[in-house]
mmCIF file of C-alpha atoms in Angstrom:
data_model
loop_
_atom_site.group_PDB
_atom_site.id
_atom_site.type_symbol
_atom_site.label_atom_id
_atom_site.label_comp_id
_atom_site.label_asym_id
_atom_site.label_seq_id
_atom_site.Cartn_x
_atom_site.Cartn_y
_atom_site.Cartn_z
ATOM 1 C CA MET I 1 56.068 65.667 8.452
ATOM 2 C CA LYS I 2 57.541 62.267 9.320
ATOM 3 C CA ALA I 3 55.588 62.243 12.572
ATOM 4 C CA LEU I 4 52.339 63.004 10.705
ATOM 5 C CA SER I 5 53.051 60.254 8.176
ATOM 6 C CA LEU I 6 53.712 57.765 10.970
ATOM 7 C CA ALA I 7 50.577 58.854 12.852
ATOM 8 C CA ALA I 8 48.421 58.547 9.719
ATOM 9 C CA TRP I 9 49.874 55.117 8.925
ATOM 10 C CA PHE I 10 49.415 53.878 12.486
ATOM 11 C CA ALA I 11 45.849 55.201 12.835
ATOM 12 C CA TYR I 12 44.784 53.705 9.511
ATOM 13 C CA GLY I 13 46.524 50.412 10.279
ATOM 14 C CA LEU I 14 44.986 50.158 13.743
ATOM 15 C CA THR I 15 41.510 50.911 12.388
ATOM 16 C CA THR I 16 41.992 48.323 9.643
ATOM 17 C CA VAL I 17 43.006 45.654 12.170
ATOM 18 C CA ALA I 18 39.956 46.493 14.311
ATOM 19 C CA LEU I 19 37.703 46.280 11.272
ATOM 20 C CA ALA I 20 39.238 42.960 10.180
ATOM 21 C CA LEU I 21 38.813 41.512 13.667
ATOM 22 C CA GLY I 22 35.229 42.753 13.842
ATOM 23 C CA ILE I 23 34.308 41.225 10.490
ATOM 24 C CA THR I 24 35.972 37.918 11.410
ATOM 25 C CA TRP I 25 34.240 37.888 14.780
ATOM 26 C CA GLY I 26 30.836 38.697 13.254
ATOM 27 C CA LEU I 27 31.067 35.966 10.629
ATOM 28 C CA TYR I 28 32.406 33.385 13.068
ATOM 29 C CA ALA I 29 29.697 34.224 15.586
ATOM 30 C CA ARG I 30 27.065 33.536 12.939
ATOM 31 C CA ALA I 31 28.582 30.060 12.633
ATOM 32 C CA ASP I 32 28.321 29.517 16.407
ATOM 33 C CA TYR I 33 32.104 29.967 16.638
ATOM 34 C CA GLY I 34 32.555 26.628 14.915
ATOM 35 C CA TYR I 35 31.200 24.794 17.957
ATOM 36 C CA PRO I 36 30.051 21.666 16.042
ATOM 37 C CA PHE I 37 33.617 21.311 14.723
ATOM 38 C CA TRP I 38 35.226 21.961 18.112
ATOM 39 C CA TYR I 39 32.769 19.580 19.770
ATOM 40 C CA ASP I 40 34.455 16.695 17.958
ATOM 41 C CA ALA I 41 37.967 18.118 17.642
ATOM 42 C CA LEU I 42 38.263 18.855 21.370
ATOM 43 C CA ASP I 43 36.406 15.737 22.567
ATOM 44 C CA ILE I 44 33.767 17.845 24.283
ATOM 45 C CA GLY I 45 31.287 14.946 24.287
ATOM 46 C CA PRO I 46 33.515 12.682 26.433
ATOM 47 C CA HIS I 47 34.351 15.711 28.582
ATOM 48 C CA ILE I 48 30.642 16.235 29.286
ATOM 49 C CA ASP I 49 30.234 12.526 30.020
ATOM 50 C CA GLU I 50 32.981 12.796 32.634
ATOM 51 C CA TYR I 51 32.093 16.026 34.391
ATOM 52 C CA ALA I 52 28.335 16.497 34.035
ATOM 53 C CA PRO I 53 27.568 13.658 36.514
ATOM 54 C CA LEU I 54 29.803 15.441 39.051
ATOM 55 C CA ASN I 55 27.765 18.648 38.971
ATOM 56 C CA ARG I 56 27.320 19.919 42.526
ATOM 57 C CA TYR I 57 24.192 21.960 41.786
ATOM 58 C CA HIS I 58 21.839 19.095 40.935
ATOM 59 C CA ARG I 59 21.898 19.616 37.166
ATOM 60 C CA ARG I 60 21.273 15.938 36.536
ATOM 61 C CA ASP I 61 21.293 13.843 33.359
ATOM 62 C CA PHE I 62 23.042 16.421 31.188
ATOM 63 C CA GLN I 63 25.438 13.738 29.956
ATOM 64 C CA TYR I 64 22.534 11.784 28.458
ATOM 65 C CA LEU I 65 21.759 14.501 25.918
ATOM 66 C CA ASP I 66 23.162 13.745 22.491
ATOM 67 C CA ALA I 67 25.642 15.876 20.546
ATOM 68 C CA ALA I 68 22.904 17.680 18.586
ATOM 69 C CA GLU I 69 21.192 18.735 21.840
ATOM 70 C CA HIS I 70 24.462 19.968 23.339
ATOM 71 C CA GLN I 71 25.189 21.944 20.189
ATOM 72 C CA ALA I 72 21.660 23.374 20.173
ATOM 73 C CA LEU I 73 22.122 24.602 23.746
ATOM 74 C CA PHE I 74 25.410 26.273 22.820
ATOM 75 C CA HIS I 75 23.608 27.911 19.888
ATOM 76 C CA ASP I 76 20.897 29.175 22.257
ATOM 77 C CA ILE I 77 23.537 30.646 24.567
ATOM 78 C CA ARG I 78 25.258 32.310 21.610
ATOM 79 C CA VAL I 79 22.010 33.815 20.350
ATOM 80 C CA ALA I 80 21.083 35.132 23.806
ATOM 81 C CA VAL I 81 24.521 36.610 24.457
ATOM 82 C CA HIS I 82 24.439 38.400 21.096
ATOM 83 C CA ASP I 83 20.979 39.735 21.950
ATOM 84 C CA GLY I 84 21.960 41.637 25.075
ATOM 85 C CA GLY I 85 21.661 38.579 27.322
ATOM 86 C CA ARG I 86 17.923 38.242 26.890
ATOM 87 C CA GLY I 87 16.579 34.748 27.466
ATOM 88 C CA LEU I 88 19.582 33.336 29.307
ATOM 89 C CA ALA I 89 17.703 32.598 32.525
ATOM 90 C CA ALA I 90 15.022 30.681 30.597
ATOM 91 C CA LEU I 91 17.393 28.199 28.943
ATOM 92 C CA SER I 92 16.760 24.622 30.028
ATOM 93 C CA TYR I 93 17.063 20.970 29.040
ATOM 94 C CA ARG I 94 15.033 17.878 29.919
ATOM 95 C CA ASP I 95 16.259 15.137 32.213
ATOM 96 C CA ARG I 96 15.402 11.473 31.697
ATOM 97 C CA GLN I 97 12.164 11.884 33.676
ATOM 98 C CA GLY I 98 11.014 14.660 31.331
ATOM 99 C CA HIS I 99 11.533 17.503 33.817
ATOM 100 C CA ASP I 100 12.842 20.850 32.605
ATOM 101 C CA ILE I 101 16.165 21.614 34.301
ATOM 102 C CA PRO I 102 17.540 25.179 34.218
ATOM 103 C CA LEU I 103 20.795 25.126 32.291
ATOM 104 C CA LEU I 104 22.412 28.117 34.007
ATOM 105 C CA ARG I 105 22.786 29.200 37.613
ATOM 106 C CA HIS I 106 22.266 32.848 38.551
ATOM 107 C CA ALA I 107 26.024 33.472 38.682
ATOM 108 C CA GLU I 108 26.396 32.090 35.164
ATOM 109 C CA VAL I 109 23.549 34.251 33.878
ATOM 110 C CA LEU I 110 25.213 37.337 35.372
ATOM 111 C CA HIS I 111 28.535 36.429 33.784
ATOM 112 C CA LEU I 112 27.012 35.864 30.355
ATOM 113 C CA ARG I 113 25.176 39.179 30.631
ATOM 114 C CA ASP I 114 28.550 40.798 31.303
ATOM 115 C CA VAL I 115 29.840 39.084 28.162
ATOM 116 C CA ALA I 116 26.815 40.408 26.264
ATOM 117 C CA HIS I 117 27.660 43.915 27.462
ATOM 118 C CA LEU I 118 31.219 43.530 26.148
ATOM 119 C CA ILE I 119 29.876 42.344 22.813
ATOM 120 C CA ASP I 120 27.641 45.423 22.614
ATOM 121 C CA LEU I 121 30.677 47.618 23.301
ATOM 122 C CA GLY I 122 32.536 45.723 20.599
ATOM 123 C CA ARG I 123 29.769 46.510 18.127
ATOM 124 C CA TRP I 124 30.100 50.224 18.897
ATOM 125 C CA ALA I 125 33.875 50.006 18.477
ATOM 126 C CA LEU I 126 33.382 48.257 15.129
ATOM 127 C CA LEU I 127 30.968 50.993 14.026
ATOM 128 C CA VAL I 128 33.520 53.679 14.951
ATOM 129 C CA ALA I 129 36.230 51.796 13.041
ATOM 130 C CA ALA I 130 33.968 51.494 10.002
ATOM 131 C CA VAL I 131 33.171 55.237 10.048
ATOM 132 C CA LEU I 132 36.831 56.258 10.423
ATOM 133 C CA TRP I 133 38.299 53.725 8.009
ATOM 134 C CA LEU I 134 38.022 55.601 4.701
ATOM 135 C CA PRO I 135 38.840 59.066 6.151
ATOM 136 C CA LEU I 136 41.974 57.592 7.698
ATOM 137 C CA ALA I 137 42.773 55.831 4.422
ATOM 138 C CA TRP I 138 42.509 59.231 2.756
ATOM 139 C CA ALA I 139 44.888 60.744 5.333
ATOM 140 C CA ARG I 140 47.305 57.862 4.875
ATOM 141 C CA ALA I 141 47.242 58.121 1.048
ATOM 142 C CA ALA I 142 47.856 61.870 1.204
ATOM 143 C CA ARG I 143 51.286 61.370 2.769
ATOM 144 C CA PRO I 144 54.273 59.209 1.878
ATOM 145 C CA PRO I 145 54.521 56.076 4.013
ATOM 146 C CA PRO I 146 56.966 56.224 6.924
ATOM 147 C CA GLY I 147 60.212 54.284 6.708
ATOM 148 C CA TRP I 148 60.166 50.564 7.417
ATOM 149 C CA ARG I 149 62.210 50.978 10.604
ATOM 150 C CA ALA I 150 59.694 53.387 12.109
ATOM 151 C CA ARG I 151 56.809 51.137 11.069
ATOM 152 C CA ALA I 152 58.509 48.068 12.493
ATOM 153 C CA LEU I 153 59.198 49.834 15.788
ATOM 154 C CA VAL I 154 55.606 50.992 16.196
ATOM 155 C CA ALA I 155 54.020 47.715 15.058
ATOM 156 C CA VAL I 156 56.397 45.147 16.529
ATOM 157 C CA THR I 157 56.987 46.659 19.976
ATOM 158 C CA PRO I 158 53.465 46.050 21.370
ATOM 159 C CA LEU I 159 53.357 42.634 19.676
ATOM 160 C CA LEU I 160 56.651 41.597 21.275
ATOM 161 C CA ALA I 161 55.416 42.889 24.628
ATOM 162 C CA MET I 162 52.295 40.708 24.368
ATOM 163 C CA VAL I 163 54.280 37.660 23.269
ATOM 164 C CA GLY I 164 56.740 38.207 26.117
ATOM 165 C CA TRP I 165 53.880 38.425 28.596
ATOM 166 C CA LEU I 166 52.401 35.183 27.256
ATOM 167 C CA VAL I 167 55.757 33.398 27.461
ATOM 168 C CA VAL I 168 56.610 34.611 30.962
ATOM 169 C CA ALA I 169 53.178 34.435 32.602
ATOM 170 C CA GLY I 170 51.609 31.675 30.508
ATOM 171 C CA PRO I 171 48.346 31.771 28.498
ATOM 172 C CA THR I 172 46.213 30.798 31.497
ATOM 173 C CA ALA I 173 47.470 33.669 33.648
ATOM 174 C CA VAL I 174 46.963 36.135 30.782
ATOM 175 C CA PHE I 175 43.450 34.765 30.223
ATOM 176 C CA TYR I 176 42.591 35.233 33.908
ATOM 177 C CA ARG I 177 44.117 38.723 34.012
ATOM 178 C CA PHE I 178 41.933 39.914 31.134
ATOM 179 C CA HIS I 179 38.884 38.555 32.958
ATOM 180 C CA ILE I 180 39.856 40.516 36.069
ATOM 181 C CA TRP I 181 40.185 43.683 34.007
ATOM 182 C CA LEU I 182 37.040 43.240 31.941
ATOM 183 C CA PHE I 183 34.422 41.913 34.370
ATOM 184 C CA PRO I 184 32.936 43.418 37.557
ATOM 185 C CA ALA I 185 34.811 42.292 40.662
ATOM 186 C CA GLU I 186 31.561 41.324 42.403
ATOM 187 C CA HIS I 187 30.523 38.946 39.612
ATOM 188 C CA GLU I 188 31.813 35.394 39.406
ATOM 189 C CA TRP I 189 33.618 34.566 36.172
ATOM 190 C CA PHE I 190 35.607 31.455 37.053
ATOM 191 C CA PHE I 191 33.547 28.248 37.091
ATOM 192 C CA TYR I 192 34.825 24.765 37.822
ATOM 193 C CA TRP I 193 33.518 22.097 35.478
ATOM 194 C CA GLN I 194 31.844 20.377 38.442
ATOM 195 C CA ASP I 195 29.938 23.571 39.265
ATOM 196 C CA SER I 196 28.814 24.770 35.854
ATOM 197 C CA LEU I 197 27.129 23.105 32.912
ATOM 198 C CA MET I 198 28.028 26.201 30.927
ATOM 199 C CA SER I 199 31.709 25.663 31.589
ATOM 200 C CA THR I 200 31.385 21.928 30.969
ATOM 201 C CA LEU I 201 29.498 22.482 27.708
ATOM 202 C CA MET I 202 32.229 24.805 26.487
ATOM 203 C CA LYS I 203 35.154 22.846 27.960
ATOM 204 C CA ALA I 204 36.312 26.279 29.073
ATOM 205 C CA PRO I 205 38.884 27.638 28.571
ATOM 206 C CA VAL I 206 40.043 25.050 26.009
ATOM 207 C CA LEU I 207 37.326 25.983 23.520
ATOM 208 C CA PHE I 208 38.243 29.648 23.791
ATOM 209 C CA GLY I 209 41.779 28.853 22.671
ATOM 210 C CA GLY I 210 40.481 27.271 19.469
ATOM 211 C CA ILE I 211 38.143 30.197 18.849
ATOM 212 C CA ALA I 212 41.003 32.663 19.418
ATOM 213 C CA VAL I 213 43.164 30.889 16.829
ATOM 214 C CA VAL I 214 40.430 31.279 14.194
ATOM 215 C CA LEU I 215 39.846 34.945 15.079
ATOM 216 C CA VAL I 216 43.554 35.734 14.873
ATOM 217 C CA GLY I 217 43.895 33.818 11.610
ATOM 218 C CA GLY I 218 40.926 35.557 10.018
ATOM 219 C CA THR I 219 42.201 38.946 11.153
ATOM 220 C CA LEU I 220 45.656 38.265 9.688
ATOM 221 C CA VAL I 221 44.092 37.326 6.342
ATOM 222 C CA LEU I 222 41.639 40.236 6.153
ATOM 223 C CA THR I 223 43.903 43.023 7.425
ATOM 224 C CA PRO I 224 46.185 43.324 4.353
ATOM 225 C CA LEU I 225 43.196 42.939 2.022
ATOM 226 C CA LEU I 226 41.299 45.739 3.740
ATOM 227 C CA TYR I 227 44.424 47.894 4.041
ATOM 228 C CA ARG I 228 45.155 47.735 0.331
ATOM 229 C CA GLY I 229 41.477 47.908 -0.549
ATOM 230 C CA GLY I 230 40.954 51.133 1.368
ATOM 231 C CA LEU I 231 43.935 52.791 -0.276
ATOM 232 C CA ALA I 232 42.764 51.608 -3.702
ATOM 233 C CA LEU I 233 39.325 53.135 -3.128
ATOM 234 C CA VAL I 234 40.884 56.449 -2.095
ATOM 235 C CA ARG I 235 43.214 56.548 -5.092
ATOM 236 C CA ARG I 236 40.328 55.806 -7.428
ATOM 237 C CA ALA I 237 38.236 58.579 -5.847
ATOM 238 C CA ARG I 238 41.071 61.084 -6.197
ATOM 239 C CA ARG I 239 41.541 60.564 -9.940
#
């Protein structure tokens, strides 16, 4: 019985976390991941001014675009990536002579299409979490909660393992390792700022750190609300 209670609690909790992360991600994506804010907060404009002129693939004059144009290009990338990668190869900007310059190289287009594929998988995972959420809440409410020691062991152990990995290996190494696991080996995913306007525009991976903080924060706020909300709905239905 204790094992069933722990399993029900863990399954419901894990589904709730996934749902909270998915909702946070979806809302933040609609806001272009806060890019206009990060553009100023992370000094992305001066970063572009420094590295865009060094581009080794003849993407000239990118530094002469203003902040609104840079932010519009990020928006276009975000829209394309959330639409299965359609339109990425057509993205361009105008140099000072009025010529249309392709924003992305082929390797960058392939990488962003891989990202789009991951986002599509994430949508399916979110749908599964949404379908299972209330049934698992029902299973959790039908049994007494496991003791705090058992809950702490199950919840804290993987968290401590991740924190330990981050401390020992460093955030950069962990970031690279996830890329190795998630993306096809034959596709390039690491781009120097001098080789990629995409990477320069995003000040990668610095921007991703800021985005991750917001996603984690939103998930931490929503998880207890959804957890209690699901149980409240089940209790109301059972009256």
